[in-house]
mmCIF file of C-alpha atoms and ligand atoms in Angstrom:
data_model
loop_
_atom_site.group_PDB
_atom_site.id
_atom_site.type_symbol
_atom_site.label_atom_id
_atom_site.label_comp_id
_atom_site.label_asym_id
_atom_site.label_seq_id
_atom_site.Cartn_x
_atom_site.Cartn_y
_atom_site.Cartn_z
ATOM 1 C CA UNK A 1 -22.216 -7.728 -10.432
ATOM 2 C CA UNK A 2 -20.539 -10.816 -9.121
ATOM 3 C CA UNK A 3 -17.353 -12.485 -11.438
ATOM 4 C CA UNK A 4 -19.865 -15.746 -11.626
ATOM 5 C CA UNK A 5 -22.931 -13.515 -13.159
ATOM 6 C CA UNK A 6 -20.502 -11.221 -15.607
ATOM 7 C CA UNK A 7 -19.333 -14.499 -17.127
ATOM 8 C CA UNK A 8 -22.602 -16.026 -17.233
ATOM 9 C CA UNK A 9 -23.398 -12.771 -19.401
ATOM 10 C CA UNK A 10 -20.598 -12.247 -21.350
ATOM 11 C CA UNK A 11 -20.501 -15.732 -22.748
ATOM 12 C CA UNK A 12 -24.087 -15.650 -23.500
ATOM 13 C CA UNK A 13 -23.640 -12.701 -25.440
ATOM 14 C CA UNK A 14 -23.150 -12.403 -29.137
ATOM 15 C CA UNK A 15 -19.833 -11.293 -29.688
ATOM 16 C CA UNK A 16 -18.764 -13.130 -26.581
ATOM 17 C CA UNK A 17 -17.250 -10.818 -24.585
ATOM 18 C CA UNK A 18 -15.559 -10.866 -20.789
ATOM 19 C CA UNK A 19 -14.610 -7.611 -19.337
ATOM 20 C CA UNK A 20 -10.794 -7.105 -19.217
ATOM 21 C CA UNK A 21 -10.598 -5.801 -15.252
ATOM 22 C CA UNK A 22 -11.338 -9.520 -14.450
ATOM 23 C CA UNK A 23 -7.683 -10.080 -15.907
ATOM 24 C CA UNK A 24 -5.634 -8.686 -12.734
ATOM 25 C CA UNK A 25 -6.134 -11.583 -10.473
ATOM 26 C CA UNK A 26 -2.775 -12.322 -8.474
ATOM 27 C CA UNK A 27 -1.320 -13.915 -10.766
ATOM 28 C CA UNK A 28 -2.595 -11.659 -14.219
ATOM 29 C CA UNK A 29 -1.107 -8.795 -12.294
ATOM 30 C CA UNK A 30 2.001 -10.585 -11.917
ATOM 31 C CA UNK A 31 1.955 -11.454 -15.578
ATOM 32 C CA UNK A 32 1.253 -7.770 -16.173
ATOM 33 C CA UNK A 33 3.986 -6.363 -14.325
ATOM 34 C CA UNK A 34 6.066 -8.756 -16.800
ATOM 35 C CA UNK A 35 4.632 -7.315 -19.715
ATOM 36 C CA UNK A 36 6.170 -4.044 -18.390
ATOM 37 C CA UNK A 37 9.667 -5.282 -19.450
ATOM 38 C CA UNK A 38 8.682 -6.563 -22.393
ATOM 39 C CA UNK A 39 10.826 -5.414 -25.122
ATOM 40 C CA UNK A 40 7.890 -4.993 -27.442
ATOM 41 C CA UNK A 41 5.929 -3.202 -24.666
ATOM 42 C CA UNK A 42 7.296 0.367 -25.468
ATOM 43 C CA UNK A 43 4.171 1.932 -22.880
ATOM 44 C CA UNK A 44 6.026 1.756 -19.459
ATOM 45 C CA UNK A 45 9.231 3.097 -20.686
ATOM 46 C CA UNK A 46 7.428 5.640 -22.568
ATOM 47 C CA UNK A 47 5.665 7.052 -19.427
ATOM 48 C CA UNK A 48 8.717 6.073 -17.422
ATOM 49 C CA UNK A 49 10.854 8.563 -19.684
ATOM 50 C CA UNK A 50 8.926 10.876 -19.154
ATOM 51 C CA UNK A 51 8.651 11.211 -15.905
ATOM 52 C CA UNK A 52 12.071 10.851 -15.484
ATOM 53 C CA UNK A 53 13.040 14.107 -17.845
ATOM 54 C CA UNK A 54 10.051 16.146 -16.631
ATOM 55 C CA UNK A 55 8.551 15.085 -12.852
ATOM 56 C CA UNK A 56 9.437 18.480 -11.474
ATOM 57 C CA UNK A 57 8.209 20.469 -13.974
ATOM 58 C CA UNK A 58 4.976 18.808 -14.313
ATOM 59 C CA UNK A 59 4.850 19.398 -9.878
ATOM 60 C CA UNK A 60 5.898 23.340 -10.461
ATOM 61 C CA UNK A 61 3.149 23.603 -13.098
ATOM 62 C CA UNK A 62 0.544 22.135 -10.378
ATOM 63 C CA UNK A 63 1.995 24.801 -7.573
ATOM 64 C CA UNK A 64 1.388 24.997 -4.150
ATOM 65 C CA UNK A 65 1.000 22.569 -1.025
ATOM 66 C CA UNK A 66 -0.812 19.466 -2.410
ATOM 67 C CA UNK A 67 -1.704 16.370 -2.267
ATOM 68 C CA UNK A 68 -1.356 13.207 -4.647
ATOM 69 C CA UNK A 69 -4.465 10.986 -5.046
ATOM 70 C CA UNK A 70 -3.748 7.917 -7.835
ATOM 71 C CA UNK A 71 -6.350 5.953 -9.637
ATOM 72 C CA UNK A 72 -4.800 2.234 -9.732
ATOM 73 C CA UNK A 73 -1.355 2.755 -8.120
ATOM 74 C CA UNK A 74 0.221 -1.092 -8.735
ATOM 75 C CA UNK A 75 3.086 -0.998 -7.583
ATOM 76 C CA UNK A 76 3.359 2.690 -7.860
ATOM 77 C CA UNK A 77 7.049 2.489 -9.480
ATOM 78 C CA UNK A 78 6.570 5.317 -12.156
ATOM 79 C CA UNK A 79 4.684 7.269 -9.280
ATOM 80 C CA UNK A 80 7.703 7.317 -6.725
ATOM 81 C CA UNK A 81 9.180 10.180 -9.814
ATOM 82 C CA UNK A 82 6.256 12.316 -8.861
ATOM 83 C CA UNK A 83 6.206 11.877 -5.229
ATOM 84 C CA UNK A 84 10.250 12.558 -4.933
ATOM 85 C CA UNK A 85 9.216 15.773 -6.896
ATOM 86 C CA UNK A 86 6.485 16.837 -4.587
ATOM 87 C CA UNK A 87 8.996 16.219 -1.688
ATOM 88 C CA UNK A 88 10.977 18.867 -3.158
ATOM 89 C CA UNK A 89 8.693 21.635 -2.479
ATOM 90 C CA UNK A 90 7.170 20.455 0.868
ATOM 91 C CA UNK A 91 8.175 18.671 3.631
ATOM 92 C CA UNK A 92 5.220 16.621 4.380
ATOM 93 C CA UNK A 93 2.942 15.136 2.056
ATOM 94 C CA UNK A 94 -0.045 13.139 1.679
ATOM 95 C CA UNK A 95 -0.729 10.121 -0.551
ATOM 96 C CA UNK A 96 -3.748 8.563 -1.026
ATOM 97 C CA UNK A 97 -3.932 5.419 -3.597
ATOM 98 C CA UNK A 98 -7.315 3.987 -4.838
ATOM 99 C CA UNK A 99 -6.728 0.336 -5.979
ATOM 100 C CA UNK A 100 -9.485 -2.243 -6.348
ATOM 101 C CA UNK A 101 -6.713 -4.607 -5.765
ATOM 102 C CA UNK A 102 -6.216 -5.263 -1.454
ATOM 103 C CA UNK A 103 -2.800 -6.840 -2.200
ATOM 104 C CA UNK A 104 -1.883 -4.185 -4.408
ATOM 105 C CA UNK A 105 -2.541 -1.389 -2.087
ATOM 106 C CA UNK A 106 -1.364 -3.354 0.890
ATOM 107 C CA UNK A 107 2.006 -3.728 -0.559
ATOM 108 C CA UNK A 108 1.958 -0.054 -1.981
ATOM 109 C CA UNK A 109 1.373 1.167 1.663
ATOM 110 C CA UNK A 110 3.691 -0.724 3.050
ATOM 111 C CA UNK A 111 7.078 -0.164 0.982
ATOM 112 C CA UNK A 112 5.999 3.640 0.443
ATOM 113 C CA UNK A 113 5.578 3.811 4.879
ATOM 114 C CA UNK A 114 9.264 2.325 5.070
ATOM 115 C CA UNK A 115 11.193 4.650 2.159
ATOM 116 C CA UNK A 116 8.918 7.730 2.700
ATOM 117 C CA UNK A 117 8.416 8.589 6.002
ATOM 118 C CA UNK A 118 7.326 12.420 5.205
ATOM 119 C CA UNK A 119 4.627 10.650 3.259
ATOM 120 C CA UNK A 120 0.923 10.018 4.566
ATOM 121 C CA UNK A 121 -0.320 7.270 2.928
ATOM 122 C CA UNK A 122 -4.071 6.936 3.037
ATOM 123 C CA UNK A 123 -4.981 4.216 1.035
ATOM 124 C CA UNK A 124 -8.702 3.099 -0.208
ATOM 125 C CA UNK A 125 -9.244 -0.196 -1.539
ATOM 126 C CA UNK A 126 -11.903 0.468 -4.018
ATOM 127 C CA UNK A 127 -13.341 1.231 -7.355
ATOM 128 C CA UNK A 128 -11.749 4.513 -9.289
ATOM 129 C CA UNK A 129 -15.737 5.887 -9.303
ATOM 130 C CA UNK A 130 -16.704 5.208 -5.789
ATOM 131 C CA UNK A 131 -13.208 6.097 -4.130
ATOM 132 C CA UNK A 132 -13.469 9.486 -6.013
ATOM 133 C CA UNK A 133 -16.568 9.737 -4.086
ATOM 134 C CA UNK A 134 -15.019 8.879 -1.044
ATOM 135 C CA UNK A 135 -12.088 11.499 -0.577
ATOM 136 C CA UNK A 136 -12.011 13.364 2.103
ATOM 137 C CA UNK A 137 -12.001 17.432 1.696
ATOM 138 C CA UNK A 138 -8.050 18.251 0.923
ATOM 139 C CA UNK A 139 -8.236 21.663 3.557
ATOM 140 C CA UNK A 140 -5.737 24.402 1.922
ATOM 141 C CA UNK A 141 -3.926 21.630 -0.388
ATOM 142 C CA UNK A 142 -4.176 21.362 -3.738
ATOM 143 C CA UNK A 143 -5.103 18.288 -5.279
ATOM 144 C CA UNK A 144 -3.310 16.369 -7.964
ATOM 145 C CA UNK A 145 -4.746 12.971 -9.239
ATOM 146 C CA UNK A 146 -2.500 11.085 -11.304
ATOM 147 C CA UNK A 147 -3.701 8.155 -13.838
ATOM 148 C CA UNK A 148 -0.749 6.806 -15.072
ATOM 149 C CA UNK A 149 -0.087 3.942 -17.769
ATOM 150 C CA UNK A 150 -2.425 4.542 -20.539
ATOM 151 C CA UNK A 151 -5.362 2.622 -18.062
ATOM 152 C CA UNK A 152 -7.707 5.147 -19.535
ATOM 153 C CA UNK A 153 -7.488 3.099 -23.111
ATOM 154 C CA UNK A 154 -9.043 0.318 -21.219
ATOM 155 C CA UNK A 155 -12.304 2.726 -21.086
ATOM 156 C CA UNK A 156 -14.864 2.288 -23.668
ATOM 157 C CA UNK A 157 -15.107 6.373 -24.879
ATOM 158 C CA UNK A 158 -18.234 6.653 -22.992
ATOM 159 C CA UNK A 159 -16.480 5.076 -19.526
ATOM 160 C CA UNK A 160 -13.634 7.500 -20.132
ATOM 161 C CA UNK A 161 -15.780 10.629 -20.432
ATOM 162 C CA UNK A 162 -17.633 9.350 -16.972
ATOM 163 C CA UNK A 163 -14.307 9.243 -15.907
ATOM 164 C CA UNK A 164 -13.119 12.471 -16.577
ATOM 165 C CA UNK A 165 -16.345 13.635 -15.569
ATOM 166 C CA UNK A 166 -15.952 12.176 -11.821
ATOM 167 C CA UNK A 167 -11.714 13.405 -11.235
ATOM 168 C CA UNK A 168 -13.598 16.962 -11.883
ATOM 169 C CA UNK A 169 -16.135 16.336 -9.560
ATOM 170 C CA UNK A 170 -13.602 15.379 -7.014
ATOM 171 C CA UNK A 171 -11.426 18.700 -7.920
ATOM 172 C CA UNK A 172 -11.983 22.496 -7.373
ATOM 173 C CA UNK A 173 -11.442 25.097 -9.823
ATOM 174 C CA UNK A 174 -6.825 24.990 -9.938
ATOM 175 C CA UNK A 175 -6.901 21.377 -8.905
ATOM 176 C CA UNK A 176 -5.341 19.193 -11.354
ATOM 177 C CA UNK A 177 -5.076 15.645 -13.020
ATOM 178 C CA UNK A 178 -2.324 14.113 -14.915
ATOM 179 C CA UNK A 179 -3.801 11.239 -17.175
ATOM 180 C CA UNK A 180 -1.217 9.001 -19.138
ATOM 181 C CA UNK A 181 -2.226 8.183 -22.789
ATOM 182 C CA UNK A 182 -1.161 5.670 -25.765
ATOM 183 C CA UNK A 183 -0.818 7.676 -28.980
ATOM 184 C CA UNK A 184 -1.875 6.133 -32.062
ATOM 185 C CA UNK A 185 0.925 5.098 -34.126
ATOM 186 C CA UNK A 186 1.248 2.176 -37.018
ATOM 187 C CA UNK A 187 0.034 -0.864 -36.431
ATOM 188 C CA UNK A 188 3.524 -2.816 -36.419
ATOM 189 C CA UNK A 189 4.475 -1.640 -33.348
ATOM 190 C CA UNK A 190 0.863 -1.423 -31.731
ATOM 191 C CA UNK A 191 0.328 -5.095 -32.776
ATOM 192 C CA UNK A 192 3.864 -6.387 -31.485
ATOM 193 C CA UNK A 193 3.537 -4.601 -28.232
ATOM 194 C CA UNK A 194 0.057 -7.170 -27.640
ATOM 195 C CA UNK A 195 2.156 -10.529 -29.285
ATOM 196 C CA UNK A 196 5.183 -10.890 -28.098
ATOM 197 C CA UNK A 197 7.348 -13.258 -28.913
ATOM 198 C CA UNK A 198 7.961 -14.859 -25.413
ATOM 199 C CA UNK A 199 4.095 -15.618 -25.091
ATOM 200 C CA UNK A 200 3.377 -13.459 -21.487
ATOM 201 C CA UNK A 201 0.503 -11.369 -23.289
ATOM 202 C CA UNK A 202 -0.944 -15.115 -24.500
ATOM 203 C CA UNK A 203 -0.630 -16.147 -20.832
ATOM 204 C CA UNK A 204 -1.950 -12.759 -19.278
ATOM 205 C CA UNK A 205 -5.013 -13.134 -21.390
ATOM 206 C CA UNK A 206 -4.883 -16.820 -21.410
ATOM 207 C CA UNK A 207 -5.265 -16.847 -17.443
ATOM 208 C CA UNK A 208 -8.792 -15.185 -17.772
ATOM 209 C CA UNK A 209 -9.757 -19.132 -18.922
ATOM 210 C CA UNK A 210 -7.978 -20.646 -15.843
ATOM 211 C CA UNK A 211 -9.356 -17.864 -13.045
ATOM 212 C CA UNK A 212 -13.012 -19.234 -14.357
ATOM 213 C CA UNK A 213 -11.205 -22.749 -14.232
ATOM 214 C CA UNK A 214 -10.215 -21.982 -10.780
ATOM 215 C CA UNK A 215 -12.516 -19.809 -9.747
ATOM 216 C CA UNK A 216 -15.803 -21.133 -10.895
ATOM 217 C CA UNK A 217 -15.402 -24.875 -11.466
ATOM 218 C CA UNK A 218 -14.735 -24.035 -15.357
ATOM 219 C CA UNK A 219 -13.502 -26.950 -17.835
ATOM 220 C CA UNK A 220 -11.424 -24.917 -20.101
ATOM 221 C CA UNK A 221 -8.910 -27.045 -22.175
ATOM 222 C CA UNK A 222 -5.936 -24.367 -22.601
ATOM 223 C CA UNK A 223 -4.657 -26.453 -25.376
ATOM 224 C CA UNK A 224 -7.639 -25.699 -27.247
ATOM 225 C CA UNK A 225 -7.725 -21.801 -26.988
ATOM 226 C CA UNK A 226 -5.001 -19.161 -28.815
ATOM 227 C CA UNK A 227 -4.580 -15.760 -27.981
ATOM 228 C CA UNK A 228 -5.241 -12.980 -30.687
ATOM 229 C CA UNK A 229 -4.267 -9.239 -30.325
ATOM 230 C CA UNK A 230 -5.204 -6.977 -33.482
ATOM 231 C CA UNK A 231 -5.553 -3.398 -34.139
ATOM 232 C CA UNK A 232 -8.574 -1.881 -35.158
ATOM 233 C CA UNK A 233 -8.101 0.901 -36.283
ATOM 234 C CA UNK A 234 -11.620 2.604 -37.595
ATOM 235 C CA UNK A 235 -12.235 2.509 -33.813
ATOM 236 C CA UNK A 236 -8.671 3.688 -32.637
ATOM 237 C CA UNK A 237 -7.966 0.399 -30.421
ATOM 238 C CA UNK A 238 -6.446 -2.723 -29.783
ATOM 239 C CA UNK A 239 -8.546 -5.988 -29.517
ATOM 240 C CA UNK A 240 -7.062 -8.686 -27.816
ATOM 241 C CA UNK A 241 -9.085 -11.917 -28.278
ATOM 242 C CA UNK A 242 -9.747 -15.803 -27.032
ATOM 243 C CA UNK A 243 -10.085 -17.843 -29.849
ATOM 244 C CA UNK A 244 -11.275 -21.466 -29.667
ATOM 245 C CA UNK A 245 -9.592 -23.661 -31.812
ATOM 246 C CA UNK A 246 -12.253 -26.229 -32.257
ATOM 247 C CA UNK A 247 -16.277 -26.282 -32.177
ATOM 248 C CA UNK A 248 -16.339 -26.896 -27.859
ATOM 249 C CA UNK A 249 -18.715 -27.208 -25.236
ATOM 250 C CA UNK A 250 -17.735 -25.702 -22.016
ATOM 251 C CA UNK A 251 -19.067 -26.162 -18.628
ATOM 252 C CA UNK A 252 -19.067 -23.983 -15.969
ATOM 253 C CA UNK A 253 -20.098 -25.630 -12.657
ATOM 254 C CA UNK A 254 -20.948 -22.532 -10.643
ATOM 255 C CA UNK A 255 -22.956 -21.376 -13.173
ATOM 256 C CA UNK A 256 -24.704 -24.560 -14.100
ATOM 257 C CA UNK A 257 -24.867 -24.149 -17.466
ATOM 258 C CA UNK A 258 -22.439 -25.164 -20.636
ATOM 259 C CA UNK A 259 -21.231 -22.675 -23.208
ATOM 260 C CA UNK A 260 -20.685 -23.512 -26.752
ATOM 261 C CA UNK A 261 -17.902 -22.350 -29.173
ATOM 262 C CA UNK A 262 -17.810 -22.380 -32.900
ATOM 263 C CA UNK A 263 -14.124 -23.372 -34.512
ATOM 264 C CA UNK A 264 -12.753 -19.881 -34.855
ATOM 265 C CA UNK A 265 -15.054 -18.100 -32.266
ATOM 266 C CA UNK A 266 -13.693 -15.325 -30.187
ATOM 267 C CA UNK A 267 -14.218 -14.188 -26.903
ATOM 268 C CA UNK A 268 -13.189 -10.264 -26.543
ATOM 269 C CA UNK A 269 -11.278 -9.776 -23.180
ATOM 270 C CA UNK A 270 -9.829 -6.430 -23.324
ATOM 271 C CA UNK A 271 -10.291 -3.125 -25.869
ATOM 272 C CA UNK A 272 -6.590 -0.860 -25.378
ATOM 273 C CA UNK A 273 -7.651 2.544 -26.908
ATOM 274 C CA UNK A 274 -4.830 4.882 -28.650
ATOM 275 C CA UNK A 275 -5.735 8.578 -28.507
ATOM 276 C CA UNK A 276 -5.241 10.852 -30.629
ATOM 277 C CA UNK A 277 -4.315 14.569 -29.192
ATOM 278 C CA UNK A 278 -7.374 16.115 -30.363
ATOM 279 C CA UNK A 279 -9.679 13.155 -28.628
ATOM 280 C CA UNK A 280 -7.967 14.206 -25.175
ATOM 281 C CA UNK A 281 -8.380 17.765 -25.302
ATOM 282 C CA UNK A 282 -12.057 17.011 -26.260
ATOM 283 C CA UNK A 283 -12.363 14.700 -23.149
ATOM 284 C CA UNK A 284 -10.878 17.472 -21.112
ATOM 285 C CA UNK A 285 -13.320 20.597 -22.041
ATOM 286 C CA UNK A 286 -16.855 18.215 -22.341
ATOM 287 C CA UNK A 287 -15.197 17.615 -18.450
ATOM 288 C CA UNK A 288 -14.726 20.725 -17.232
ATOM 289 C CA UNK A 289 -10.770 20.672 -18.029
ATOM 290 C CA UNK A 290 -7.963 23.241 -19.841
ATOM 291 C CA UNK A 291 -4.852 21.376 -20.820
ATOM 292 C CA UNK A 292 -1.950 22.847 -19.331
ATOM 293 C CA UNK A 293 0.314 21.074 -21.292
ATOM 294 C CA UNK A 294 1.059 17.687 -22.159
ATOM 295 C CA UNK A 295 4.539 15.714 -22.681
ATOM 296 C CA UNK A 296 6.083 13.452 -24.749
ATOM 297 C CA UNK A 297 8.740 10.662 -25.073
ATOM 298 C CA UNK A 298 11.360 11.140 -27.718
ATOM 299 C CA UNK A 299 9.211 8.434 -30.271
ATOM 300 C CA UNK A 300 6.237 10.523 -29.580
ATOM 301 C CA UNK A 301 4.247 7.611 -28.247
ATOM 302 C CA UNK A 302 3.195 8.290 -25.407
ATOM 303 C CA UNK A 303 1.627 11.224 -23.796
ATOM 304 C CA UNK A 304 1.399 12.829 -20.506
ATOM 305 C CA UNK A 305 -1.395 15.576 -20.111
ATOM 306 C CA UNK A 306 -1.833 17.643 -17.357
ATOM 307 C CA UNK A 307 -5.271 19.166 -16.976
ATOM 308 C CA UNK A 308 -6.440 21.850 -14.848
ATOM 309 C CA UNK A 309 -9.621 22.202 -13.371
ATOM 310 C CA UNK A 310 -11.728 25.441 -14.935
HETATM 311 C C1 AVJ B 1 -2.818 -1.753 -18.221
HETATM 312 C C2 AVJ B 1 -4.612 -1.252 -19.667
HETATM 313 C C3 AVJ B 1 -2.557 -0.060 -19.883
HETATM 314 O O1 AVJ B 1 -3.908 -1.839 -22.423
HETATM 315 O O2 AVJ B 1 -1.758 -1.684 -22.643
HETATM 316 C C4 AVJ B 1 -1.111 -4.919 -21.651
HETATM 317 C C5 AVJ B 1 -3.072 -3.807 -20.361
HETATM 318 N N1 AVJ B 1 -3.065 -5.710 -21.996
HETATM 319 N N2 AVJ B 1 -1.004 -5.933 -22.527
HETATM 320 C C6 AVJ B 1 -2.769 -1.947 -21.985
HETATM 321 C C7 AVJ B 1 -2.421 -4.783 -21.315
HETATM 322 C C8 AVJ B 1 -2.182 -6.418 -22.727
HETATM 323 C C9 AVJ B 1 -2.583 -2.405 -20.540
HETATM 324 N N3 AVJ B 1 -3.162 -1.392 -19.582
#
């Protein structure tokens, strides 16, 4: 489905809803990467810790010659732990990101060819599901497929299960995946990691309103909208929100129609799930995973589980 038609859908919809992967234009993944150093945005230094205390261990506990496949590599900072730890054991090694973002992977390719030049980079610029579909058969290697930063909690449960479901597909029985997850924790610091006080999680959800702007001939009046993030916690996530400030009518011109907004309507951009440790070990078996053992920060709010394939 096109950007144009998922907007003409979500907006028609009751909630109003627009799904959060349209956030990461060039400059929402520049206002992402921002949110990284947020003080209030304890994820990436979680995850970060982590995998600076424990990178080798985790690449013992996978073993062998193998290869690194990640789902939605960025700027694959955090992943440069894993891949020094890899280097460790074997002298060569090959890399293959899967990004749905062309600049992203472009840029990922090219600083990783420079510093790394033991590393194969084999990039597809895709979907998660359809370049799962698309590796090619790793030989002798193992296969490790890392999805780092808690992008899992963007999945609605059923998305992550299909998910899980297609790593295993694209692993054989040893193979392994190490999948990055939010814990759930009180809703202070959940809530002040999506509002903080400098206003960059406002703007990164804020710029969803100008891409349509931009992209589609929208008339969004900025001045009109706030930004809203709130934990919910009978369903375990975050919510962040659009709310219109005043009863609006919207046009869109590439749509050709005009959306209407009561004062105090929302439109739901983005859903951030927190796990719980039972929830991933449940994800793991329905997919055809064992745990092998998952890691911590010292907060305990963030966790790093490495499956194996069964
Ligand atoms: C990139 C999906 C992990 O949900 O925490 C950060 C995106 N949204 N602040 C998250 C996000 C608002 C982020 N993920």
């Amino acid at each position: 489905m096109s950007f144009a038609g998922d907007v003409r859908l979500g907006l028609s919809a009751r909630p109003k809803t627009l799904a959060s992967k349209y956030l990461y234009d060039d400059l929402g993944s520049a206002l992402f990467e921002v949110i990284c150093r947020l003080p209030e945005y304890y994820l990436t230094r979680a995850e970060a810790s982590i995998l600076q205390a424990h990178s080798q261990e985790i690449i013992d506990a996978v073993g062998g010659t193998m290869e690194i496949v990640e789902l939605g590599s960025g700027t694959a900072v955090k992943t440069r732990l894993l891949l020094d730890a890899a280097l460790k054991r074997q002298p060569t090694l090959r890399y293959r990101p899967i990004d749905i973002s062309s600049s992203a992977v472009l840029e990922t390719t090219a600083a990783l060819n420079h510093e790394y030049p033991n590393i194969h980079v084999e990039a597809l610029t895709t979907d998660y599901l359809d370049g799962l579909t698309r590796l090619s058969p790793n030989g002798v290697a193992r296969r490790l497929i890392l999805f780092l930063g808690s992008n899992i909690g963007n999945f609605e449960p059923y998305e992550a299960q299909r998910t899980l479901d297609a790593v295993r597909q694209a692993l054989r029985p040893g193979d392994t995946f190490l999948v990055g997850a939010d814990l759930r924790k009180d809703r202070a610091t959940l809530e002040s990691a999506y509002n903080d006080s400098l206003g960059v999680t406002a703007a990164f959800n804020k710029n969803l309103l100008l891409r349509i702007d931009r992209e589609l001939g929208g008339h969004f009046d900025l001045a009109a909208w706030s930004h809203r993030a709130t934990y919910n916690e009978a369903e375990g996530r975050v919510e962040m929100h659009l709310v219109s400030e005043s009863r609006q009518e919207v046009p869109i011109d590439a749509i050709g129609a005009t959306f209407a907004f009561d004062k105090n309507e929302t439109i739901h951009t983005e859903s951030s799930y927190k796990y719980e440790p039972q929830q991933i070990e449940r994800l793991a078996r329905d997919a055809g995973f064992e745990i092998v053992r998952t890691w911590s920060d010292s907060a305990d709010a963030f966790g790093s589980n490495l499956l194996r394939a069964v």
